[in-house]
PDB file of C-alpha atoms and ligand atoms in Angstrom:
ATOM      1  CA  MET A 339     -35.323 -11.841 -34.639  1.00 53.00           C
ATOM      2  CA  THR A 340     -33.864 -10.505 -31.416  1.00 61.00           C
ATOM      3  CA  ASP A 341     -33.732  -6.739 -31.400  1.00 94.00           C
ATOM      4  CA  ILE A 342     -32.271  -5.705 -28.075  1.00 97.00           C
ATOM      5  CA  THR A 343     -29.914  -7.349 -25.624  1.00 98.00           C
ATOM      6  CA  ILE A 344     -29.784  -6.394 -21.945  1.00 98.00           C
ATOM      7  CA  ALA A 345     -26.689  -7.311 -19.875  1.00 98.00           C
ATOM      8  CA  LEU A 346     -27.215  -8.188 -16.220  1.00 98.00           C
ATOM      9  CA  SER A 347     -25.370  -9.972 -13.445  1.00 98.00           C
ATOM     10  CA  LYS A 348     -27.125 -12.610 -11.380  1.00 96.00           C
ATOM     11  CA  GLY A 349     -27.600 -12.237  -7.652  1.00 96.00           C
ATOM     12  CA  ARG A 350     -28.704  -8.915  -6.213  1.00 97.00           C
ATOM     13  CA  ILE A 351     -28.674  -7.013  -9.523  1.00 98.00           C
ATOM     14  CA  PHE A 352     -30.948  -9.544 -11.215  1.00 98.00           C
ATOM     15  CA  GLU A 353     -33.247  -9.765  -8.189  1.00 97.00           C
ATOM     16  CA  ASP A 354     -33.668  -5.995  -7.988  1.00 98.00           C
ATOM     17  CA  THR A 355     -33.952  -5.556 -11.763  1.00 98.00           C
ATOM     18  CA  ALA A 356     -36.678  -8.190 -12.280  1.00 98.00           C
ATOM     19  CA  PRO A 357     -39.446  -5.841 -11.001  1.00 98.00           C
ATOM     20  CA  LEU A 358     -38.216  -3.060 -13.317  1.00 98.00           C
ATOM     21  CA  LEU A 359     -38.185  -5.443 -16.279  1.00 98.00           C
ATOM     22  CA  LYS A 360     -41.672  -6.571 -15.312  1.00 98.00           C
ATOM     23  CA  ALA A 361     -42.830  -2.951 -15.348  1.00 97.00           C
ATOM     24  CA  ALA A 362     -41.515  -2.767 -18.910  1.00 97.00           C
ATOM     25  CA  GLY A 363     -43.475  -5.951 -19.724  1.00 98.00           C
ATOM     26  CA  ILE A 364     -40.311  -8.098 -19.858  1.00 98.00           C
ATOM     27  CA  VAL A 365     -40.114 -11.437 -18.038  1.00 98.00           C
ATOM     28  CA  ALA A 366     -37.186 -13.873 -18.334  1.00 98.00           C
ATOM     29  CA  LEU A 367     -38.195 -17.382 -19.400  1.00 97.00           C
ATOM     30  CA  ASP A 368     -35.482 -18.964 -17.196  1.00 96.00           C
ATOM     31  CA  ASP A 369     -34.214 -18.138 -13.711  1.00 95.00           C
ATOM     32  CA  PRO A 370     -30.494 -17.278 -13.963  1.00 93.00           C
ATOM     33  CA  GLU A 371     -29.923 -18.599 -10.414  1.00 93.00           C
ATOM     34  CA  SER A 372     -30.915 -22.128 -11.397  1.00 95.00           C
ATOM     35  CA  SER A 373     -30.284 -22.136 -15.131  1.00 95.00           C
ATOM     36  CA  ARG A 374     -26.794 -22.432 -16.566  1.00 95.00           C
ATOM     37  CA  LYS A 375     -27.814 -20.539 -19.677  1.00 96.00           C
ATOM     38  CA  LEU A 376     -25.953 -17.299 -20.305  1.00 97.00           C
ATOM     39  CA  ILE A 377     -28.469 -16.047 -22.847  1.00 98.00           C
ATOM     40  CA  LEU A 378     -32.015 -15.907 -21.539  1.00 98.00           C
ATOM     41  CA  ALA A 379     -35.003 -15.486 -23.781  1.00 97.00           C
ATOM     42  CA  THR A 380     -37.871 -13.383 -22.477  1.00 98.00           C
ATOM     43  CA  ASN A 381     -41.610 -13.320 -23.086  1.00 98.00           C
ATOM     44  CA  LYS A 382     -40.883 -10.676 -25.727  1.00 96.00           C
ATOM     45  CA  ALA A 383     -39.293 -12.065 -28.880  1.00 95.00           C
ATOM     46  CA  SER A 384     -37.545  -8.716 -29.366  1.00 95.00           C
ATOM     47  CA  VAL A 385     -35.708  -8.752 -26.008  1.00 97.00           C
ATOM     48  CA  ARG A 386     -33.052 -11.102 -24.651  1.00 97.00           C
ATOM     49  CA  LEU A 387     -30.971 -10.982 -21.483  1.00 98.00           C
ATOM     50  CA  ILE A 388     -27.327 -11.962 -21.145  1.00 98.00           C
ATOM     51  CA  ILE A 389     -25.850 -12.947 -17.780  1.00 98.00           C
ATOM     52  CA  VAL A 390     -22.302 -11.700 -17.167  1.00 98.00           C
ATOM     53  CA  ARG A 391     -20.041 -10.877 -14.216  1.00 98.00           C
ATOM     54  CA  ALA A 392     -21.080  -7.609 -12.535  1.00 98.00           C
ATOM     55  CA  SER A 393     -17.795  -5.945 -13.457  1.00 97.00           C
ATOM     56  CA  ASP A 394     -18.094  -7.059 -17.096  1.00 98.00           C
ATOM     57  CA  VAL A 395     -21.490  -5.400 -17.741  1.00 98.00           C
ATOM     58  CA  PRO A 396     -20.030  -2.034 -18.915  1.00 98.00           C
ATOM     59  CA  THR A 397     -17.650  -3.816 -21.280  1.00 98.00           C
ATOM     60  CA  TYR A 398     -20.467  -5.658 -23.083  1.00 98.00           C
ATOM     61  CA  VAL A 399     -22.459  -2.435 -23.412  1.00 98.00           C
ATOM     62  CA  GLN A 400     -19.495  -0.271 -24.432  1.00 98.00           C
ATOM     63  CA  TYR A 401     -18.679  -2.584 -27.348  1.00 97.00           C
ATOM     64  CA  GLY A 402     -22.329  -2.956 -28.350  1.00 97.00           C
ATOM     65  CA  ALA A 403     -22.527  -6.687 -27.564  1.00 98.00           C
ATOM     66  CA  ALA A 404     -25.391  -5.573 -25.320  1.00 98.00           C
ATOM     67  CA  ASP A 405     -27.524  -2.502 -25.985  1.00 98.00           C
ATOM     68  CA  LEU A 406     -28.480  -1.924 -22.361  1.00 98.00           C
ATOM     69  CA  GLY A 407     -27.022  -2.976 -19.047  1.00 98.00           C
ATOM     70  CA  ILE A 408     -27.466  -2.582 -15.313  1.00 98.00           C
ATOM     71  CA  ALA A 409     -24.300  -1.914 -13.339  1.00 98.00           C
ATOM     72  CA  GLY A 410     -23.379  -0.622  -9.889  1.00 98.00           C
ATOM     73  CA  LYS A 411     -21.901   2.851  -9.634  1.00 98.00           C
ATOM     74  CA  ASP A 412     -18.863   1.157  -8.025  1.00 98.00           C
ATOM     75  CA  VAL A 413     -18.326  -0.835 -11.228  1.00 98.00           C
ATOM     76  CA  LEU A 414     -18.864   2.190 -13.481  1.00 98.00           C
ATOM     77  CA  LEU A 415     -16.383   4.339 -11.551  1.00 98.00           C
ATOM     78  CA  GLU A 416     -13.694   1.701 -12.041  1.00 98.00           C
ATOM     79  CA  HIS A 417     -14.555   0.994 -15.672  1.00 97.00           C
ATOM     80  CA  GLY A 418     -15.017   4.574 -16.876  1.00 96.00           C
ATOM     81  CA  SER A 419     -17.947   5.775 -18.949  1.00 92.00           C
ATOM     82  CA  ALA A 420     -16.575   5.938 -22.517  1.00 92.00           C
ATOM     83  CA  GLY A 421     -19.280   5.081 -25.069  1.00 90.00           C
ATOM     84  CA  LEU A 422     -21.970   4.765 -22.393  1.00 97.00           C
ATOM     85  CA  TYR A 423     -25.065   6.821 -21.660  1.00 97.00           C
ATOM     86  CA  GLN A 424     -26.080   6.672 -17.993  1.00 97.00           C
ATOM     87  CA  PRO A 425     -29.582   8.138 -18.077  1.00 97.00           C
ATOM     88  CA  LEU A 426     -31.040   6.584 -14.907  1.00 98.00           C
ATOM     89  CA  ASP A 427     -30.071   5.968 -11.315  1.00 98.00           C
ATOM     90  CA  LEU A 428     -32.271   2.920 -10.631  1.00 98.00           C
ATOM     91  CA  ASN A 429     -31.904   3.234  -6.846  1.00 98.00           C
ATOM     92  CA  ILE A 430     -31.497  -0.563  -6.533  1.00 98.00           C
ATOM     93  CA  ALA A 431     -28.714  -2.782  -5.113  1.00 98.00           C
ATOM     94  CA  ARG A 432     -27.923   0.066  -2.730  1.00 98.00           C
ATOM     95  CA  CYS A 433     -24.974   0.112  -0.386  1.00 98.00           C
ATOM     96  CA  LYS A 434     -22.148   2.412   0.685  1.00 98.00           C
ATOM     97  CA  MET A 435     -18.515   2.583  -0.368  1.00 98.00           C
ATOM     98  CA  MET A 436     -16.628   2.781   2.919  1.00 98.00           C
ATOM     99  CA  VAL A 437     -13.210   2.784   4.526  1.00 98.00           C
ATOM    100  CA  ALA A 438     -12.945   0.140   7.261  1.00 98.00           C
ATOM    101  CA  VAL A 439     -10.208  -0.742   9.736  1.00 98.00           C
ATOM    102  CA  PRO A 440      -9.660  -3.375  12.425  1.00 98.00           C
ATOM    103  CA  GLU A 441     -11.380  -2.663  15.753  1.00 97.00           C
ATOM    104  CA  GLY A 442      -8.972  -0.664  17.884  1.00 94.00           C
ATOM    105  CA  PHE A 443      -7.021   0.889  14.990  1.00 96.00           C
ATOM    106  CA  ASP A 444      -7.029   4.674  15.480  1.00 96.00           C
ATOM    107  CA  TYR A 445      -7.679   5.743  11.888  1.00 97.00           C
ATOM    108  CA  ASP A 446      -8.243   9.427  12.652  1.00 96.00           C
ATOM    109  CA  SER A 447      -4.960   9.875  14.435  1.00 96.00           C
ATOM    110  CA  ALA A 448      -3.081   7.858  11.786  1.00 95.00           C
ATOM    111  CA  VAL A 449      -4.518  10.266   9.189  1.00 95.00           C
ATOM    112  CA  ARG A 450      -3.749  13.322  11.364  1.00 94.00           C
ATOM    113  CA  GLN A 451      -0.167  12.213  11.842  1.00 94.00           C
ATOM    114  CA  GLY A 452       0.254  11.865   8.096  1.00 92.00           C
ATOM    115  CA  ALA A 453       1.029   8.142   8.301  1.00 91.00           C
ATOM    116  CA  ARG A 454       1.313   6.334   4.991  1.00 95.00           C
ATOM    117  CA  LEU A 455      -1.571   3.849   4.963  1.00 98.00           C
ATOM    118  CA  ARG A 456      -1.761   0.548   3.135  1.00 98.00           C
ATOM    119  CA  ILE A 457      -5.222   0.119   1.649  1.00 98.00           C
ATOM    120  CA  ALA A 458      -6.484  -3.128   0.145  1.00 98.00           C
ATOM    121  CA  THR A 459      -9.362  -2.818  -2.312  1.00 98.00           C
ATOM    122  CA  LYS A 460     -11.052  -3.941  -5.488  1.00 98.00           C
ATOM    123  CA  TYR A 461     -11.926  -0.261  -6.117  1.00 98.00           C
ATOM    124  CA  VAL A 462      -8.492   1.199  -6.828  1.00 98.00           C
ATOM    125  CA  GLN A 463      -9.627   4.237  -8.868  1.00 98.00           C
ATOM    126  CA  THR A 464     -12.264   5.273  -6.365  1.00 98.00           C
ATOM    127  CA  ALA A 465      -9.906   4.771  -3.420  1.00 98.00           C
ATOM    128  CA  ARG A 466      -7.081   6.687  -5.117  1.00 98.00           C
ATOM    129  CA  GLU A 467      -9.354   9.643  -5.789  1.00 98.00           C
ATOM    130  CA  HIS A 468     -10.797   9.627  -2.269  1.00 98.00           C
ATOM    131  CA  PHE A 469      -7.460   9.630  -0.469  1.00 98.00           C
ATOM    132  CA  SER A 470      -5.883  12.109  -2.837  1.00 97.00           C
ATOM    133  CA  GLU A 471      -8.760  14.562  -2.198  1.00 96.00           C
ATOM    134  CA  LYS A 472      -8.165  14.128   1.535  1.00 95.00           C
ATOM    135  CA  GLY A 473      -4.415  14.558   1.070  1.00 95.00           C
ATOM    136  CA  VAL A 474      -3.748  11.167   2.671  1.00 96.00           C
ATOM    137  CA  HIS A 475      -0.765   9.191   1.370  1.00 95.00           C
ATOM    138  CA  VAL A 476      -1.687   5.612   0.576  1.00 98.00           C
ATOM    139  CA  ASP A 477      -0.266   2.498  -0.992  1.00 98.00           C
ATOM    140  CA  LEU A 478      -3.090   0.752  -2.810  1.00 98.00           C
ATOM    141  CA  ILE A 479      -3.138  -3.033  -2.975  1.00 98.00           C
ATOM    142  CA  LYS A 480      -5.478  -4.429  -5.612  1.00 98.00           C
ATOM    143  CA  LEU A 481      -7.591  -7.414  -4.583  1.00 98.00           C
ATOM    144  CA  TYR A 482     -10.438  -9.151  -6.424  1.00 97.00           C
ATOM    145  CA  GLY A 483     -12.560 -10.101  -3.404  1.00 96.00           C
ATOM    146  CA  SER A 484     -12.698 -10.878   0.328  1.00 97.00           C
ATOM    147  CA  MET A 485     -11.038  -7.560   1.149  1.00 98.00           C
ATOM    148  CA  GLU A 486     -12.106  -8.014   4.785  1.00 98.00           C
ATOM    149  CA  LEU A 487      -9.338 -10.561   5.220  1.00 98.00           C
ATOM    150  CA  ALA A 488      -6.473  -8.239   4.285  1.00 98.00           C
ATOM    151  CA  PRO A 489      -6.147  -6.251   7.560  1.00 98.00           C
ATOM    152  CA  LEU A 490      -6.596  -9.417   9.634  1.00 97.00           C
ATOM    153  CA  VAL A 491      -3.462 -11.034   8.226  1.00 97.00           C
ATOM    154  CA  GLY A 492      -1.275  -7.936   7.921  1.00 97.00           C
ATOM    155  CA  LEU A 493      -1.675  -7.293   4.202  1.00 98.00           C
ATOM    156  CA  ALA A 494      -3.157  -3.824   4.757  1.00 98.00           C
ATOM    157  CA  ASP A 495      -4.020  -1.266   7.459  1.00 98.00           C
ATOM    158  CA  ALA A 496      -7.465  -0.587   6.028  1.00 98.00           C
ATOM    159  CA  ILE A 497      -9.837  -1.588   3.241  1.00 98.00           C
ATOM    160  CA  VAL A 498     -12.151   0.213   0.872  1.00 98.00           C
ATOM    161  CA  ASP A 499     -15.225  -1.948   0.271  1.00 98.00           C
ATOM    162  CA  LEU A 500     -18.983  -1.917  -0.136  1.00 98.00           C
ATOM    163  CA  VAL A 501     -21.070  -2.248   2.996  1.00 98.00           C
ATOM    164  CA  SER A 502     -24.785  -2.934   3.170  1.00 98.00           C
ATOM    165  CA  SER A 503     -25.902  -4.634   6.400  1.00 98.00           C
ATOM    166  CA  GLY A 504     -22.481  -4.268   8.047  1.00 98.00           C
ATOM    167  CA  ASN A 505     -22.552  -7.958   9.042  1.00 98.00           C
ATOM    168  CA  THR A 506     -19.433  -8.892   7.085  1.00 98.00           C
ATOM    169  CA  LEU A 507     -17.387  -6.164   8.781  1.00 98.00           C
ATOM    170  CA  LYS A 508     -18.714  -7.129  12.196  1.00 98.00           C
ATOM    171  CA  ALA A 509     -17.999 -10.832  11.700  1.00 98.00           C
ATOM    172  CA  ASN A 510     -14.391  -9.957  10.915  1.00 98.00           C
ATOM    173  CA  HIS A 511     -13.894  -7.423  13.742  1.00 98.00           C
ATOM    174  CA  LEU A 512     -13.665  -4.470  11.395  1.00 98.00           C
ATOM    175  CA  VAL A 513     -15.342  -1.086  11.752  1.00 98.00           C
ATOM    176  CA  ALA A 514     -16.320   1.445   9.109  1.00 98.00           C
ATOM    177  CA  VAL A 515     -14.574   4.757   9.729  1.00 98.00           C
ATOM    178  CA  GLU A 516     -15.482   6.798   6.664  1.00 98.00           C
ATOM    179  CA  GLU A 517     -18.190   6.838   4.021  1.00 98.00           C
ATOM    180  CA  ILE A 518     -16.784   7.557   0.560  1.00 98.00           C
ATOM    181  CA  MET A 519     -20.102   7.641  -1.288  1.00 98.00           C
ATOM    182  CA  PRO A 520     -23.537   6.038  -1.537  1.00 98.00           C
ATOM    183  CA  ILE A 521     -23.764   3.396  -4.286  1.00 98.00           C
ATOM    184  CA  SER A 522     -26.690   2.217  -6.380  1.00 98.00           C
ATOM    185  CA  ALA A 523     -27.116   0.560  -9.773  1.00 98.00           C
ATOM    186  CA  ARG A 524     -27.466   2.565 -12.985  1.00 98.00           C
ATOM    187  CA  LEU A 525     -29.001   1.846 -16.346  1.00 98.00           C
ATOM    188  CA  ILE A 526     -26.351   2.116 -19.039  1.00 98.00           C
ATOM    189  CA  ILE A 527     -27.001   2.317 -22.772  1.00 98.00           C
ATOM    190  CA  ASN A 528     -24.679   1.921 -25.743  1.00 98.00           C
ATOM    191  CA  GLN A 529     -24.604   5.342 -27.419  1.00 96.00           C
ATOM    192  CA  ALA A 530     -24.927   4.036 -30.985  1.00 96.00           C
ATOM    193  CA  ALA A 531     -27.743   1.638 -30.013  1.00 97.00           C
ATOM    194  CA  LEU A 532     -29.700   4.486 -28.449  1.00 95.00           C
ATOM    195  CA  LYS A 533     -29.735   6.243 -31.802  1.00 95.00           C
ATOM    196  CA  LEU A 534     -30.340   3.170 -33.985  1.00 96.00           C
ATOM    197  CA  LYS A 535     -32.864   1.360 -31.766  1.00 96.00           C
ATOM    198  CA  ARG A 536     -34.585   4.292 -30.105  1.00 95.00           C
ATOM    199  CA  ASP A 537     -38.050   2.893 -30.919  1.00 94.00           C
ATOM    200  CA  ILE A 538     -37.428  -0.194 -28.749  1.00 95.00           C
ATOM    201  CA  ILE A 539     -35.153   1.356 -26.132  1.00 97.00           C
ATOM    202  CA  GLN A 540     -37.169   4.494 -25.346  1.00 96.00           C
ATOM    203  CA  PRO A 541     -40.260   2.642 -23.993  1.00 96.00           C
ATOM    204  CA  VAL A 542     -38.026   0.457 -21.790  1.00 97.00           C
ATOM    205  CA  LEU A 543     -36.311   3.565 -20.465  1.00 97.00           C
ATOM    206  CA  GLU A 544     -39.653   5.207 -19.709  1.00 98.00           C
ATOM    207  CA  ALA A 545     -41.073   2.120 -17.980  1.00 98.00           C
ATOM    208  CA  PHE A 546     -37.906   1.802 -15.860  1.00 98.00           C
ATOM    209  CA  SER A 547     -38.002   5.449 -14.861  1.00 97.00           C
ATOM    210  CA  GLN A 548     -41.656   5.103 -13.749  1.00 98.00           C
ATOM    211  CA  ALA A 549     -40.854   1.978 -11.695  1.00 98.00           C
ATOM    212  CA  ILE A 550     -37.741   3.118  -9.805  1.00 97.00           C
ATOM    213  CA  PRO A 551     -38.166   2.312  -6.093  1.00 96.00           C
ATOM    214  CA  ARG A 552     -37.937   5.370  -3.855  1.00 91.00           C
TER     215      ARG A 552
HETATM  216  O1  PRT B 907     -19.363 -11.465  -7.251  1.00 71.95           O
HETATM  217  P1  PRT B 907     -18.615 -10.947  -8.455  1.00 71.95           P
HETATM  218  O2  PRT B 907     -17.145 -10.946  -8.297  1.00 71.95           O
HETATM  219  O3  PRT B 907     -19.101 -11.513  -9.755  1.00 71.95           O
HETATM  220  O4  PRT B 907     -18.956  -9.396  -8.600  1.00 71.95           O
HETATM  221  P2  PRT B 907     -19.596  -8.470  -7.517  1.00 71.95           P
HETATM  222  O5  PRT B 907     -19.292  -8.918  -6.143  1.00 71.95           O
HETATM  223  O6  PRT B 907     -19.236  -7.064  -7.892  1.00 71.95           O
HETATM  224  O7  PRT B 907     -21.127  -8.713  -7.862  1.00 71.95           O
HETATM  225  P3  PRT B 907     -22.363  -8.805  -6.909  1.00 71.95           P
HETATM  226  O8  PRT B 907     -23.434  -9.463  -7.723  1.00 71.95           O
HETATM  227  O9  PRT B 907     -21.983  -9.367  -5.598  1.00 71.95           O
HETATM  228  O10 PRT B 907     -22.712  -7.258  -6.706  1.00 71.95           O
HETATM  229  C1  PRT B 907     -23.247  -6.532  -7.774  1.00 71.95           C
HETATM  230  C2  PRT B 907     -23.437  -5.085  -7.331  1.00 71.95           C
HETATM  231  O11 PRT B 907     -24.283  -5.025  -6.193  1.00 71.95           O
HETATM  232  C3  PRT B 907     -22.173  -4.360  -6.906  1.00 71.95           C
HETATM  233  O12 PRT B 907     -21.444  -3.883  -8.024  1.00 71.95           O
HETATM  234  C4  PRT B 907     -22.739  -3.243  -6.036  1.00 71.95           C
HETATM  235  O13 PRT B 907     -23.074  -2.128  -6.860  1.00 71.95           O
HETATM  236  C5  PRT B 907     -24.039  -3.848  -5.475  1.00 71.95           C
HETATM  237  N1  PRT B 907     -23.983  -4.183  -4.042  1.00 71.95           N
HETATM  238  C6  PRT B 907     -24.905  -3.777  -3.136  1.00 71.95           C
HETATM  239  C7  PRT B 907     -23.060  -4.910  -3.400  1.00 71.95           C
HETATM  240  C8  PRT B 907     -23.432  -4.935  -2.047  1.00 71.95           C
HETATM  241  N2  PRT B 907     -24.589  -4.235  -1.907  1.00 71.95           N
HETATM  242  C9  PRT B 907     -22.610  -5.657  -1.090  1.00 71.95           C
HETATM  243  N3  PRT B 907     -22.918  -5.677   0.101  1.00 71.95           N
HETATM  244  N4  PRT B 907     -21.951  -5.566  -3.828  1.00 71.95           N
HETATM  245  C10 PRT B 907     -21.207  -6.247  -2.934  1.00 71.95           C
HETATM  246  N5  PRT B 907     -21.486  -6.324  -1.586  1.00 71.95           N
HETATM  247  C11 PRT B 907     -20.560  -7.133  -0.762  1.00 71.95           C
HETATM  248  C12 PRT B 907     -19.408  -6.304  -0.190  1.00 71.95           C
HETATM  249  O14 PRT B 907     -18.352  -6.207  -1.135  1.00 71.95           O
HETATM  250  C13 PRT B 907     -19.004  -7.087   1.066  1.00 71.95           C
HETATM  251  O15 PRT B 907     -18.151  -8.156   0.761  1.00 71.95           O
HETATM  252  O16 PRT B 907     -21.214  -7.701   0.363  1.00 71.95           O
HETATM  253  C14 PRT B 907     -20.344  -7.672   1.501  1.00 71.95           C
HETATM  254  C15 PRT B 907     -20.878  -6.759   2.581  1.00 71.95           C
HETATM  255  O17 PRT B 907     -22.230  -6.964   2.803  1.00 71.95           O
HETATM  256  P4  PRT B 907     -22.846  -6.729   4.256  1.00 71.95           P
HETATM  257  O18 PRT B 907     -24.305  -6.867   4.074  1.00 71.95           O
HETATM  258  O19 PRT B 907     -22.264  -7.784   5.148  1.00 71.95           O
HETATM  259  O20 PRT B 907     -22.452  -5.344   4.720  1.00 71.95           O
HETATM  260 MG1   MG B 908     -20.037 -10.645  -5.137  1.00 71.95          MG
END
């Protein structure tokens, strides 16, 4: 019988989580990058992994369809934390939430002059909070990806997006003008599961916390 379910997204979250799982003695029996399976068995009969979209991880955990999950802080800020414990910053999948504009756009003077800025982003909650704290008036335009395109075709003056190497900005002639916050992935736990399955969850939590990269 399967006892706990861990929700993960493939790509960078899975890659960075695999060493933490290993430290907890958990190894997936299939590689999610090559397998089409959405439920992956592990070497432990009591643990299975489910592969979902990054932004869907908190939803599976909140409703108890998964007991544990790994999600970026960016995702958690947009989703909200109802029903979720967030005991560990795993310090993986790190990047920065930033404001970026086309090369040559004078962001500072636009802000100083109180211009109303059009901001395209997937991170509407985070962007709204950031600009409201700064007292900058913005119109937020919700996108689901490829935000870098928006200023290039006149959809927005600026974007709020995640930046790691900076290569995507550079390739699209954009520059970061403001850091909103550092981002990393967090362990999230369904609150009821933590109480009911503490005997299985607690050792995983401890192994993860010992194995967090610094
Ligand atoms: O792809 P999908 O729509 O399913 O969801 P997703 O894009 O949110 O998932 P995924 O797997 O790409 O990212 C999962 C998590 O990784 C995010 O929620 C972040 O917490 C974290 N992360 C870390 C990043 C990045 N670094 C990152 N660089 N997520 C996205 N990016 C993107 C960024 O949006 C931009 O388009 O990579 C591009 C910039 O990268 P650089 O290296 O060119 O600066
Ligand atoms: Mg992606």
